[in-house]
Short mmCIF file of C-alpha atoms in Angstrom, two decimals:
data_model
loop_
_atom_site.label_atom_id
_atom_site.label_comp_id
_atom_site.label_asym_id
_atom_site.label_seq_id
_atom_site.Cartn_x
_atom_site.Cartn_y
_atom_site.Cartn_z
CA MET H 26 -24.00 -79.35 6.32
CA PRO H 27 -21.02 -81.46 7.59
CA THR H 28 -18.18 -81.83 4.90
CA SER H 29 -14.77 -83.36 4.43
CA GLN H 30 -13.57 -80.63 2.44
CA PRO H 31 -12.00 -77.65 4.05
CA VAL H 32 -14.06 -74.51 3.64
CA LEU H 33 -11.34 -72.47 2.56
CA ARG H 34 -7.54 -73.05 1.63
CA TYR H 35 -4.86 -70.30 2.56
CA LYS H 36 -2.78 -69.33 -0.50
CA GLN H 37 0.59 -68.22 -0.99
CA PRO H 38 0.19 -64.53 -2.21
CA GLU H 39 1.04 -63.61 -6.05
CA LYS H 40 3.69 -60.92 -7.10
CA ARG H 41 0.37 -58.62 -8.14
CA TYR H 42 -2.98 -57.83 -7.37
CA ASP H 43 -5.10 -55.07 -8.24
CA VAL H 44 -6.66 -54.88 -4.58
CA ILE H 45 -4.76 -55.85 -1.65
CA VAL H 46 -6.76 -56.02 1.90
CA ILE H 47 -4.72 -55.84 4.85
CA GLY H 48 -6.41 -57.67 7.56
CA ALA H 49 -8.38 -60.86 7.53
CA GLY H 50 -10.65 -59.92 10.02
CA LEU H 51 -14.56 -59.48 9.66
CA HIS H 52 -13.91 -56.15 8.20
CA GLY H 53 -11.12 -57.00 5.61
CA LEU H 54 -13.09 -60.18 4.66
CA ALA H 55 -16.25 -58.40 4.09
CA ALA H 56 -14.82 -55.65 2.01
CA ALA H 57 -12.71 -58.23 -0.44
CA TYR H 58 -15.97 -60.56 -0.51
CA ASN H 59 -18.24 -57.45 -1.40
CA LEU H 60 -15.64 -56.31 -3.83
CA ALA H 61 -15.26 -59.88 -5.80
CA ARG H 62 -18.92 -60.36 -5.64
CA TYR H 63 -20.48 -57.10 -6.86
CA HIS H 64 -17.69 -55.09 -8.27
CA ARG H 65 -15.24 -55.75 -11.13
CA VAL H 66 -11.79 -55.00 -9.74
CA GLY H 67 -9.58 -57.67 -10.77
CA ARG H 68 -7.54 -59.88 -8.19
CA ILE H 69 -7.77 -59.45 -4.85
CA ALA H 70 -5.97 -60.48 -1.89
CA VAL H 71 -6.37 -60.58 1.83
CA LEU H 72 -3.02 -60.44 3.77
CA GLU H 73 -3.04 -61.42 7.32
CA ARG H 74 -0.20 -61.67 9.63
CA ARG H 75 -1.45 -64.02 12.08
CA TYR H 76 -4.67 -66.30 11.43
CA ILE H 77 -8.19 -65.24 10.33
CA GLY H 78 -10.03 -63.51 13.02
CA PHE H 79 -7.17 -63.16 15.57
CA GLY H 80 -8.21 -59.55 16.42
CA GLY H 81 -11.38 -57.96 17.48
CA SER H 82 -13.20 -60.60 15.14
CA GLY H 83 -12.74 -63.30 17.38
CA ARG H 84 -12.57 -61.37 20.52
CA ASN H 85 -16.06 -59.45 20.40
CA THR H 86 -19.20 -59.88 22.44
CA GLU H 87 -21.35 -60.82 19.25
CA MET H 88 -23.80 -57.97 19.90
CA ILE H 89 -25.52 -56.36 17.06
CA ARG H 90 -27.69 -53.31 17.56
CA ALA H 91 -28.35 -49.70 16.28
CA ASN H 92 -29.16 -47.84 19.19
CA LYS H 93 -26.41 -45.08 18.82
CA ARG H 94 -27.29 -41.34 18.83
CA ALA H 95 -25.66 -39.16 16.06
CA HIS H 96 -28.17 -38.60 13.29
CA GLU H 97 -25.56 -38.40 10.74
CA THR H 98 -24.68 -42.09 11.44
CA LEU H 99 -27.75 -43.78 12.60
CA PRO H 100 -29.27 -44.79 8.71
CA PHE H 101 -25.66 -46.68 8.69
CA TYR H 102 -26.06 -48.73 11.86
CA LYS H 103 -29.55 -49.45 10.75
CA GLU H 104 -28.82 -50.50 7.40
CA SER H 105 -26.01 -52.62 8.87
CA LEU H 106 -28.62 -54.52 11.38
CA GLU H 107 -31.02 -55.16 8.78
CA MET H 108 -28.19 -56.72 6.40
CA TRP H 109 -27.58 -59.24 8.83
CA ASP H 110 -31.16 -60.96 8.26
CA GLY H 111 -30.22 -61.80 4.77
CA LEU H 112 -26.85 -62.73 5.22
CA SER H 113 -26.82 -66.35 6.25
CA ALA H 114 -28.50 -66.97 2.88
CA GLU H 115 -26.35 -64.81 0.80
CA LEU H 116 -23.04 -66.31 2.11
CA GLU H 117 -24.83 -69.83 2.39
CA TRP H 118 -23.69 -70.36 5.89
CA ASN H 119 -25.53 -70.36 9.08
CA LEU H 120 -24.56 -67.01 11.04
CA MET H 121 -26.83 -67.78 14.07
CA VAL H 122 -28.39 -64.44 13.52
CA GLN H 123 -30.61 -64.15 16.85
CA LYS H 124 -32.52 -60.71 17.30
CA LYS H 125 -33.49 -61.58 20.94
CA GLY H 126 -33.77 -57.85 21.78
CA LEU H 127 -31.74 -55.29 23.95
CA ILE H 128 -32.89 -54.12 26.98
CA ALA H 129 -30.44 -51.03 28.39
CA LEU H 130 -30.96 -50.42 32.49
CA ALA H 131 -31.37 -46.84 33.53
CA HIS H 132 -30.62 -46.29 37.26
CA SER H 133 -31.63 -42.71 37.76
CA ASP H 134 -34.04 -40.19 36.39
CA GLY H 135 -31.30 -38.38 34.93
CA GLU H 136 -30.33 -41.24 33.06
CA LEU H 137 -34.18 -42.22 31.77
CA ALA H 138 -34.19 -38.30 30.40
CA VAL H 139 -30.98 -39.12 28.42
CA MET H 140 -32.45 -42.42 27.18
CA ARG H 141 -35.59 -40.69 26.24
CA MET H 142 -33.73 -38.35 24.12
CA LEU H 143 -31.93 -41.25 22.33
CA SER H 144 -35.04 -42.87 21.67
CA ASP H 145 -36.56 -39.81 19.89
CA SER H 146 -33.40 -39.80 17.79
CA GLN H 147 -33.42 -43.42 17.02
CA ARG H 148 -37.11 -43.34 16.44
CA ARG H 149 -36.65 -40.58 13.94
CA ALA H 150 -34.01 -42.70 11.80
CA GLY H 151 -36.60 -45.42 11.83
CA ILE H 152 -35.41 -47.48 14.52
CA LYS H 153 -37.51 -49.30 16.73
CA ILE H 154 -37.23 -48.41 20.29
CA ASP H 155 -39.38 -48.62 23.38
CA MET H 156 -39.18 -47.24 27.02
CA LEU H 157 -39.99 -49.68 29.75
CA GLY H 158 -40.67 -49.42 33.50
CA PRO H 159 -38.97 -51.61 36.15
CA GLU H 160 -42.05 -53.87 36.52
CA GLU H 161 -42.12 -54.32 32.68
CA VAL H 162 -38.34 -55.28 32.77
CA LYS H 163 -39.34 -57.61 35.52
CA LYS H 164 -41.71 -59.26 33.34
CA MET H 165 -39.27 -59.80 30.46
CA VAL H 166 -36.27 -60.97 32.64
CA PRO H 167 -37.61 -62.35 35.84
CA SER H 168 -34.14 -63.15 37.36
CA LEU H 169 -33.23 -59.59 37.23
CA ASP H 170 -33.46 -57.61 40.73
CA VAL H 171 -35.43 -54.49 40.10
CA SER H 172 -36.08 -53.89 43.83
CA ASP H 173 -34.20 -51.24 45.69
CA LYS H 174 -31.78 -53.75 47.07
CA PRO H 175 -28.92 -52.78 44.57
CA ALA H 176 -26.99 -49.56 45.14
CA LEU H 177 -28.23 -48.13 42.22
CA PRO H 178 -31.89 -49.72 41.57
CA VAL H 179 -33.46 -50.26 38.30
CA ALA H 180 -35.30 -46.88 37.41
CA GLY H 181 -36.54 -48.16 33.90
CA ALA H 182 -34.83 -49.28 30.64
CA GLN H 183 -34.53 -48.92 26.98
CA PHE H 184 -35.88 -51.65 24.90
CA HIS H 185 -34.40 -52.38 21.48
CA PRO H 186 -36.26 -55.35 19.89
CA GLU H 187 -34.01 -55.43 16.75
CA GLY H 188 -30.92 -55.98 18.75
CA GLY H 189 -29.40 -59.28 19.50
CA THR H 190 -26.71 -61.58 18.46
CA VAL H 191 -24.69 -63.20 15.64
CA HIS H 192 -22.23 -65.91 16.26
CA HIS H 193 -19.04 -64.38 15.56
CA ASP H 194 -16.92 -67.24 14.43
CA ALA H 195 -19.85 -68.27 12.13
CA ALA H 196 -19.85 -64.64 10.57
CA LEU H 197 -15.86 -64.88 9.95
CA TRP H 198 -15.99 -68.27 8.35
CA GLY H 199 -19.15 -67.35 6.29
CA TYR H 200 -17.34 -64.20 4.78
CA ALA H 201 -13.93 -66.01 4.36
CA LYS H 202 -15.70 -69.01 2.58
CA ALA H 203 -17.70 -66.91 0.43
CA ALA H 204 -14.63 -64.73 -0.36
CA SER H 205 -12.62 -67.48 -1.11
CA ARG H 206 -15.49 -68.93 -3.32
CA CYS H 207 -15.67 -65.59 -5.16
CA GLY H 208 -11.75 -65.85 -6.16
CA VAL H 209 -10.25 -63.93 -3.30
CA ASP H 210 -6.79 -65.15 -2.08
CA ILE H 211 -6.71 -65.15 1.58
CA CYS H 212 -3.16 -65.48 2.89
CA ALA H 213 -2.22 -66.13 6.30
CA GLY H 214 0.95 -65.47 7.70
CA VAL H 215 1.83 -62.65 5.54
CA GLU H 216 2.76 -59.73 7.58
CA VAL H 217 2.96 -56.10 5.69
CA THR H 218 6.15 -54.00 6.87
CA GLY H 219 5.80 -51.29 4.67
CA PHE H 220 4.44 -49.51 1.66
CA TYR H 221 5.58 -48.26 -1.76
CA VAL H 222 4.15 -45.09 -2.22
CA GLU H 223 5.41 -42.56 -5.11
CA GLY H 224 4.13 -39.42 -6.01
CA GLY H 225 1.28 -39.50 -3.31
CA LYS H 226 0.04 -42.64 -4.82
CA VAL H 227 0.16 -46.32 -3.52
CA ASN H 228 2.13 -48.95 -5.66
CA GLY H 229 2.02 -51.90 -3.32
CA VAL H 230 3.30 -53.25 0.16
CA ARG H 231 6.71 -54.93 1.35
CA THR H 232 6.02 -58.01 3.29
CA ASN H 233 7.81 -60.84 5.05
CA VAL H 234 7.45 -63.07 1.94
CA GLY H 235 8.30 -60.37 -0.67
CA ASN H 236 7.08 -57.42 -2.20
CA ILE H 237 3.45 -57.29 -3.72
CA ALA H 238 2.53 -54.89 -6.29
CA ALA H 239 -1.00 -53.49 -6.13
CA GLY H 240 -2.72 -50.01 -7.46
CA LYS H 241 -5.11 -50.10 -4.34
CA VAL H 242 -4.66 -51.18 -1.05
CA HIS H 243 -7.35 -51.34 1.79
CA VAL H 244 -6.65 -51.22 5.44
CA ALA H 245 -8.97 -53.15 7.66
CA VAL H 246 -6.51 -54.04 10.60
CA GLY H 247 -8.56 -53.07 13.67
CA GLY H 248 -6.76 -52.08 16.79
CA TYR H 249 -3.23 -52.24 15.06
CA SER H 250 -4.27 -49.28 12.78
CA SER H 251 -1.42 -47.20 14.51
CA GLU H 252 1.09 -49.65 13.39
CA ILE H 253 0.15 -49.08 9.84
CA ALA H 254 0.00 -45.26 10.44
CA ARG H 255 3.96 -45.50 11.46
CA MET H 256 4.84 -47.42 8.42
CA LEU H 257 3.42 -44.73 6.31
CA GLY H 258 4.88 -41.87 8.41
CA VAL H 259 1.36 -40.52 9.38
CA LYS H 260 -0.77 -40.20 12.72
CA TYR H 261 -4.37 -41.59 13.10
CA PRO H 262 -6.64 -39.96 15.57
CA VAL H 263 -6.94 -43.33 17.83
CA VAL H 264 -5.72 -44.68 21.25
CA THR H 265 -5.71 -48.47 21.53
CA ILE H 266 -7.39 -49.77 24.68
CA PRO H 267 -8.11 -53.32 25.58
CA MET H 268 -11.76 -54.63 26.30
CA GLN H 269 -12.34 -57.39 28.82
CA VAL H 270 -15.03 -60.26 28.32
CA MET H 271 -15.90 -63.40 30.27
CA THR H 272 -17.88 -66.62 29.94
CA THR H 273 -19.34 -68.63 32.40
CA GLU H 274 -20.04 -72.40 32.45
CA VAL H 275 -23.34 -73.73 30.55
CA MET H 276 -26.58 -73.33 32.50
CA ALA H 277 -30.01 -74.05 31.64
CA PRO H 278 -31.82 -71.31 29.58
CA PHE H 279 -33.05 -68.35 31.78
CA LEU H 280 -32.31 -65.01 30.27
CA ASP H 281 -34.14 -64.39 26.67
CA TYR H 282 -32.79 -61.06 26.34
CA TYR H 283 -29.40 -59.02 25.99
CA VAL H 284 -29.04 -57.00 29.00
CA ALA H 285 -26.98 -54.07 29.61
CA SER H 286 -26.10 -51.39 32.04
CA PRO H 287 -24.44 -48.27 30.21
CA ARG H 288 -23.95 -46.56 33.36
CA LEU H 289 -22.11 -49.49 35.24
CA HIS H 290 -20.55 -50.50 31.91
CA TRP H 291 -21.88 -54.28 32.10
CA TYR H 292 -23.84 -56.24 29.79
CA THR H 293 -24.65 -60.04 29.77
CA GLN H 294 -26.41 -62.30 27.47
CA GLN H 295 -27.12 -66.23 27.29
CA THR H 296 -25.53 -67.53 24.31
CA LEU H 297 -27.57 -70.32 22.20
CA LYS H 298 -24.96 -72.88 23.98
CA GLY H 299 -26.10 -71.61 27.50
CA ASP H 300 -22.94 -69.93 28.79
CA LEU H 301 -23.24 -66.43 29.75
CA ILE H 302 -21.11 -64.12 28.10
CA LEU H 303 -20.15 -61.29 30.65
CA GLY H 304 -18.68 -57.89 29.50
CA GLY H 305 -17.22 -55.33 29.16
CA GLN H 306 -15.32 -52.38 30.23
CA LEU H 307 -12.20 -50.45 28.46
CA ASP H 308 -9.22 -50.67 30.44
CA PRO H 309 -8.58 -47.12 31.98
CA TRP H 310 -5.49 -46.67 30.17
CA GLN H 311 -3.74 -47.17 26.82
CA SER H 312 -2.46 -50.70 26.27
CA TRP H 313 -1.46 -53.10 23.55
CA ASN H 314 -1.39 -56.05 25.89
CA SER H 315 -4.48 -58.24 25.29
CA SER H 316 -4.30 -60.27 28.65
CA THR H 317 -7.11 -60.06 31.34
CA THR H 318 -7.22 -57.49 34.00
CA TRP H 319 -8.48 -58.80 37.30
CA GLN H 320 -9.81 -55.24 38.31
CA GLU H 321 -12.03 -54.72 35.39
CA CYS H 322 -13.36 -58.17 35.31
CA SER H 323 -13.89 -58.60 38.90
CA GLU H 324 -15.63 -55.22 38.94
CA ARG H 325 -18.01 -56.43 36.07
CA VAL H 326 -18.67 -59.53 38.06
CA ALA H 327 -19.78 -57.63 41.31
CA PHE H 328 -22.10 -55.40 39.34
CA ILE H 329 -23.77 -58.03 37.46
CA LEU H 330 -24.38 -60.13 40.78
CA GLU H 331 -26.21 -57.22 42.08
CA TYR H 332 -28.66 -57.41 39.48
CA PHE H 333 -28.63 -61.08 39.12
CA PRO H 334 -28.23 -62.32 42.46
CA ASP H 335 -28.90 -65.92 41.62
CA LEU H 336 -25.82 -66.13 39.61
CA ALA H 337 -23.71 -66.34 42.51
CA HIS H 338 -22.95 -70.22 42.19
CA ALA H 339 -21.96 -69.52 38.37
CA ARG H 340 -18.23 -70.06 37.78
CA VAL H 341 -16.61 -68.15 35.11
CA VAL H 342 -14.62 -70.57 32.99
CA ARG H 343 -12.76 -68.15 30.27
CA SER H 344 -11.74 -64.50 29.88
CA TRP H 345 -10.21 -62.76 26.97
CA SER H 346 -9.65 -59.02 25.76
CA GLY H 347 -9.42 -57.52 22.38
CA LEU H 348 -7.77 -54.43 21.62
CA CYS H 349 -10.06 -51.33 20.61
CA ASP H 350 -8.89 -48.58 18.54
CA CYS H 351 -11.15 -45.86 19.85
CA THR H 352 -11.27 -41.92 18.64
CA GLY H 353 -12.11 -39.11 20.57
CA ASP H 354 -15.72 -38.85 19.18
CA SER H 355 -16.50 -42.67 19.12
CA ALA H 356 -17.00 -42.63 15.41
CA PRO H 357 -14.95 -44.81 12.93
CA VAL H 358 -12.51 -43.76 10.28
CA MET H 359 -13.54 -44.92 6.66
CA GLY H 360 -12.92 -43.77 3.37
CA PRO H 361 -9.83 -41.66 2.00
CA SER H 362 -6.43 -41.67 3.86
CA GLY H 363 -4.68 -38.91 1.91
CA ILE H 364 -2.78 -40.95 0.04
CA ASP H 365 -4.24 -42.31 -3.66
CA GLY H 366 -5.20 -45.80 -3.59
CA LEU H 367 -5.28 -46.34 0.01
CA SER H 368 -8.47 -46.37 1.74
CA LEU H 369 -9.22 -46.81 5.43
CA ASP H 370 -11.45 -48.89 7.75
CA ILE H 371 -10.25 -48.08 11.02
CA ALA H 372 -11.18 -46.81 14.55
CA TRP H 373 -14.09 -49.30 14.93
CA GLY H 374 -13.12 -49.92 18.67
CA TYR H 375 -16.37 -50.56 20.55
CA TYR H 376 -18.94 -51.46 17.46
CA GLY H 377 -17.12 -52.97 14.57
CA PHE H 378 -18.76 -56.31 14.90
CA LYS H 379 -22.24 -55.01 14.19
CA SER H 380 -21.29 -52.84 11.59
CA THR H 381 -19.53 -55.65 9.21
CA PRO H 382 -22.05 -55.96 6.64
CA ALA H 383 -22.57 -52.40 6.02
CA CYS H 384 -18.80 -51.71 6.15
CA GLY H 385 -18.01 -54.46 3.69
CA LYS H 386 -20.60 -53.10 1.55
CA TYR H 387 -19.36 -49.32 1.69
CA ALA H 388 -15.83 -50.15 1.73
CA ALA H 389 -15.93 -52.14 -1.39
CA GLU H 390 -17.86 -49.62 -3.08
CA TYR H 391 -15.48 -46.80 -2.08
CA ILE H 392 -12.49 -48.93 -3.35
CA ALA H 393 -14.13 -49.65 -6.71
CA THR H 394 -15.59 -46.41 -7.46
CA GLY H 395 -13.29 -44.01 -5.77
CA LYS H 396 -16.31 -41.92 -4.63
CA VAL H 397 -17.21 -41.73 -0.99
CA PRO H 398 -20.50 -43.23 -0.43
CA GLU H 399 -23.04 -40.81 1.23
CA LYS H 400 -23.71 -43.28 4.18
CA ILE H 401 -19.98 -43.09 5.03
CA ARG H 402 -19.41 -39.44 4.38
CA HIS H 403 -19.38 -38.36 8.18
CA PHE H 404 -16.65 -41.18 8.99
CA GLY H 405 -13.95 -39.36 6.95
CA LEU H 406 -10.29 -38.26 8.49
CA ASP H 407 -11.14 -34.61 7.42
CA ARG H 408 -13.89 -34.18 10.24
CA PHE H 409 -11.07 -33.58 12.58
CA TYR H 410 -9.93 -30.50 10.67
CA ASN H 411 -13.19 -28.95 9.80
CA ARG H 412 -15.33 -28.96 12.97
CA GLN H 413 -17.45 -31.96 11.83
CA ARG H 414 -16.69 -34.44 14.55
CA VAL H 415 -19.60 -36.91 15.15
CA ARG H 416 -21.64 -36.14 18.01
CA GLU H 417 -21.59 -39.86 19.36
CA ILE H 418 -22.22 -41.22 22.88
CA ILE H 419 -19.42 -43.56 24.23
CA ILE H 420 -21.27 -46.93 23.83
CA MET R 4 -2.34 -55.56 38.86
CA PRO R 5 -0.52 -55.26 35.65
CA PHE R 6 2.35 -53.02 36.95
CA LEU R 7 3.08 -50.84 39.72
CA ILE R 8 3.85 -46.95 39.18
CA ASP R 9 6.78 -45.25 41.25
CA CYS R 10 5.58 -42.14 42.51
CA PRO R 11 8.44 -39.96 43.78
CA ASN R 12 6.09 -38.59 46.65
CA CYS R 13 4.10 -41.78 47.67
CA GLY R 14 6.38 -44.57 46.51
CA ARG R 15 5.29 -47.65 44.50
CA ARG R 16 1.50 -47.58 44.00
CA SER R 17 -1.15 -49.41 41.99
CA PRO R 18 -2.00 -47.75 38.75
CA TYR R 19 -5.54 -47.69 39.86
CA GLU R 20 -4.70 -44.78 42.31
CA PHE R 21 -3.91 -42.92 39.10
CA LYS R 22 -5.79 -41.19 36.19
CA PHE R 23 -4.19 -42.04 32.69
CA GLY R 24 -3.37 -38.85 31.27
CA GLY R 25 -2.45 -39.90 27.52
CA GLU R 26 0.73 -39.89 25.87
CA CYS R 27 3.23 -37.03 25.94
CA LYS R 28 2.70 -34.63 22.85
CA ARG R 29 4.54 -31.35 22.02
CA ALA R 30 2.18 -28.55 21.51
CA PRO R 31 2.56 -26.28 18.42
CA ASP R 32 3.76 -22.70 18.63
CA PRO R 33 1.05 -20.43 19.79
CA GLY R 34 1.10 -18.69 16.19
CA ALA R 35 0.70 -22.07 14.42
CA ASP R 36 -1.95 -22.70 11.81
CA VAL R 37 -5.28 -24.50 12.58
CA LYS R 38 -4.06 -27.89 11.17
CA ALA R 39 -1.13 -27.88 13.45
CA TRP R 40 -3.54 -27.22 16.34
CA CYS R 41 -5.85 -29.93 15.25
CA ASP R 42 -3.19 -32.53 14.65
CA TYR R 43 -2.01 -32.04 18.09
CA LEU R 44 -5.47 -32.36 19.62
CA TYR R 45 -6.87 -35.23 17.74
CA LEU R 46 -3.92 -37.54 16.46
CA TYR R 47 -1.95 -40.02 18.33
CA GLU R 48 1.22 -41.74 18.07
CA ASN R 49 -0.33 -44.52 19.80
CA MET R 50 2.70 -46.53 20.37
CA SER R 51 3.08 -50.22 20.51
CA GLY R 52 6.07 -50.21 22.74
CA VAL R 53 8.01 -47.48 24.82
CA GLN R 54 6.40 -44.16 25.22
CA ASP R 55 6.46 -41.48 27.47
CA GLU R 56 2.98 -40.72 29.21
CA TRP R 57 1.29 -38.47 31.84
CA TRP R 58 -0.25 -39.94 34.96
CA TYR R 59 -2.12 -38.05 37.53
CA HIS R 60 -1.99 -39.41 41.11
CA THR R 61 -5.75 -38.91 41.90
CA MET R 62 -5.73 -41.20 45.09
CA GLY R 63 -2.26 -39.93 46.43
CA CYS R 64 -0.32 -36.88 46.22
CA ARG R 65 -2.42 -35.25 43.34
CA SER R 66 0.47 -34.46 41.06
CA TRP R 67 1.20 -34.99 37.47
CA LEU R 68 4.03 -37.62 36.80
CA LYS R 69 5.71 -38.51 33.50
CA ILE R 70 6.18 -41.95 33.12
CA ARG R 71 8.17 -44.10 30.49
CA ARG R 72 6.16 -47.22 30.05
CA ASN R 73 5.91 -49.92 27.46
CA THR R 74 2.43 -50.41 26.24
CA VAL R 75 2.82 -53.82 25.24
CA THR R 76 4.39 -55.24 28.03
CA HIS R 77 3.45 -52.90 30.81
CA GLU R 78 7.08 -52.68 31.96
CA ILE R 79 8.04 -49.49 33.53
CA ILE R 80 11.29 -48.16 32.34
CA GLU R 81 13.14 -46.43 34.94
CA GLU R 82 15.47 -43.51 33.92
#
């Protein structure tokens, strides 16, 4: 509903809080909202050094899905995918959740075999998944070239009917508004520059507007987690790599599904507005520079044109990239940090957006109770020391 | 191209000719405990600024180079 009132007001931070969340992206706001709504933890502040959604929350490709591999983590992704359904009503904000279905193309028998294996794991976890032949794919996506003209023809596909899209800005503002309404102070322009840690316990943070005391601090800074690590004098198992995304001009509706090729690292979808979102390959080297790289973008476009030759006339109107903090096992780091009172929600690299609702729920549960919830038990930092790394695929 | 890498054998070349080998780390002593080795294997400084890193010239002389690069600005710092 249009309104003349702003949906939220930024606040100046007070001198003392019970919980401080660093980072006003989707994960930080979701954690703060869940804490304020479902747990009694007192005063909560979200500190953001730029503006809300500056990082990955505003730079993703809006995809939601649960077609992962590792059996330890599939229930978590499944729950997150289901949570999007009720979220618009809960946040009283239309998130434009559209479970249009995700088609992942295979280009060889070997890839089809891998997809069948993935499908079995996913079905076992209760996720709906189907295998399709090239003709079935053609019926669903008439504009797709399934002939043997492309260098790597379509050999088949995996169909994930519950995958789809959510408008990322809507999700961001929905969470920000709901958190604000629950009494969370959202403070933009407040940069954390250090931590007060005494006897292995966190006491507060140092910021550009003065010191703020807090017994609990939650780190949800997305791709910038290693900067937090340096303030604490530790290292995290992440490398920061940018991912490239582009969008075309608005076209008449022609693409009903999210279509991806895991092999050639491209995916595309037509948004409700009509533009195509094209992505997305990680740059081949570590970088903290979020400018567009020509090589990655032009390769994506060339691959997509092989399979959608009718798009040759379409013009790319915008491109952007976001920083992904990637772990070696493609799973995130959540839970204890080794410092009392300091909790982590980092390393979400490639799939932080789709996990937002469940992350908010379980991060809040961990902060409030101090016990690691069962569903994020496998995401701990300790997995790197006791041979419990998650056996995940890269995307 | 975001930057060029000065290969001592081949001259200034596109970074797409190279394979990125990650930041330079110091290996622990052979007798170090498992924790030290896990730290070495899995943890990264992940510097937002100047760092020393390995690059392998896959499409050139096939040798490993140590490059000092600013990961924010992509500036190569010559020694």
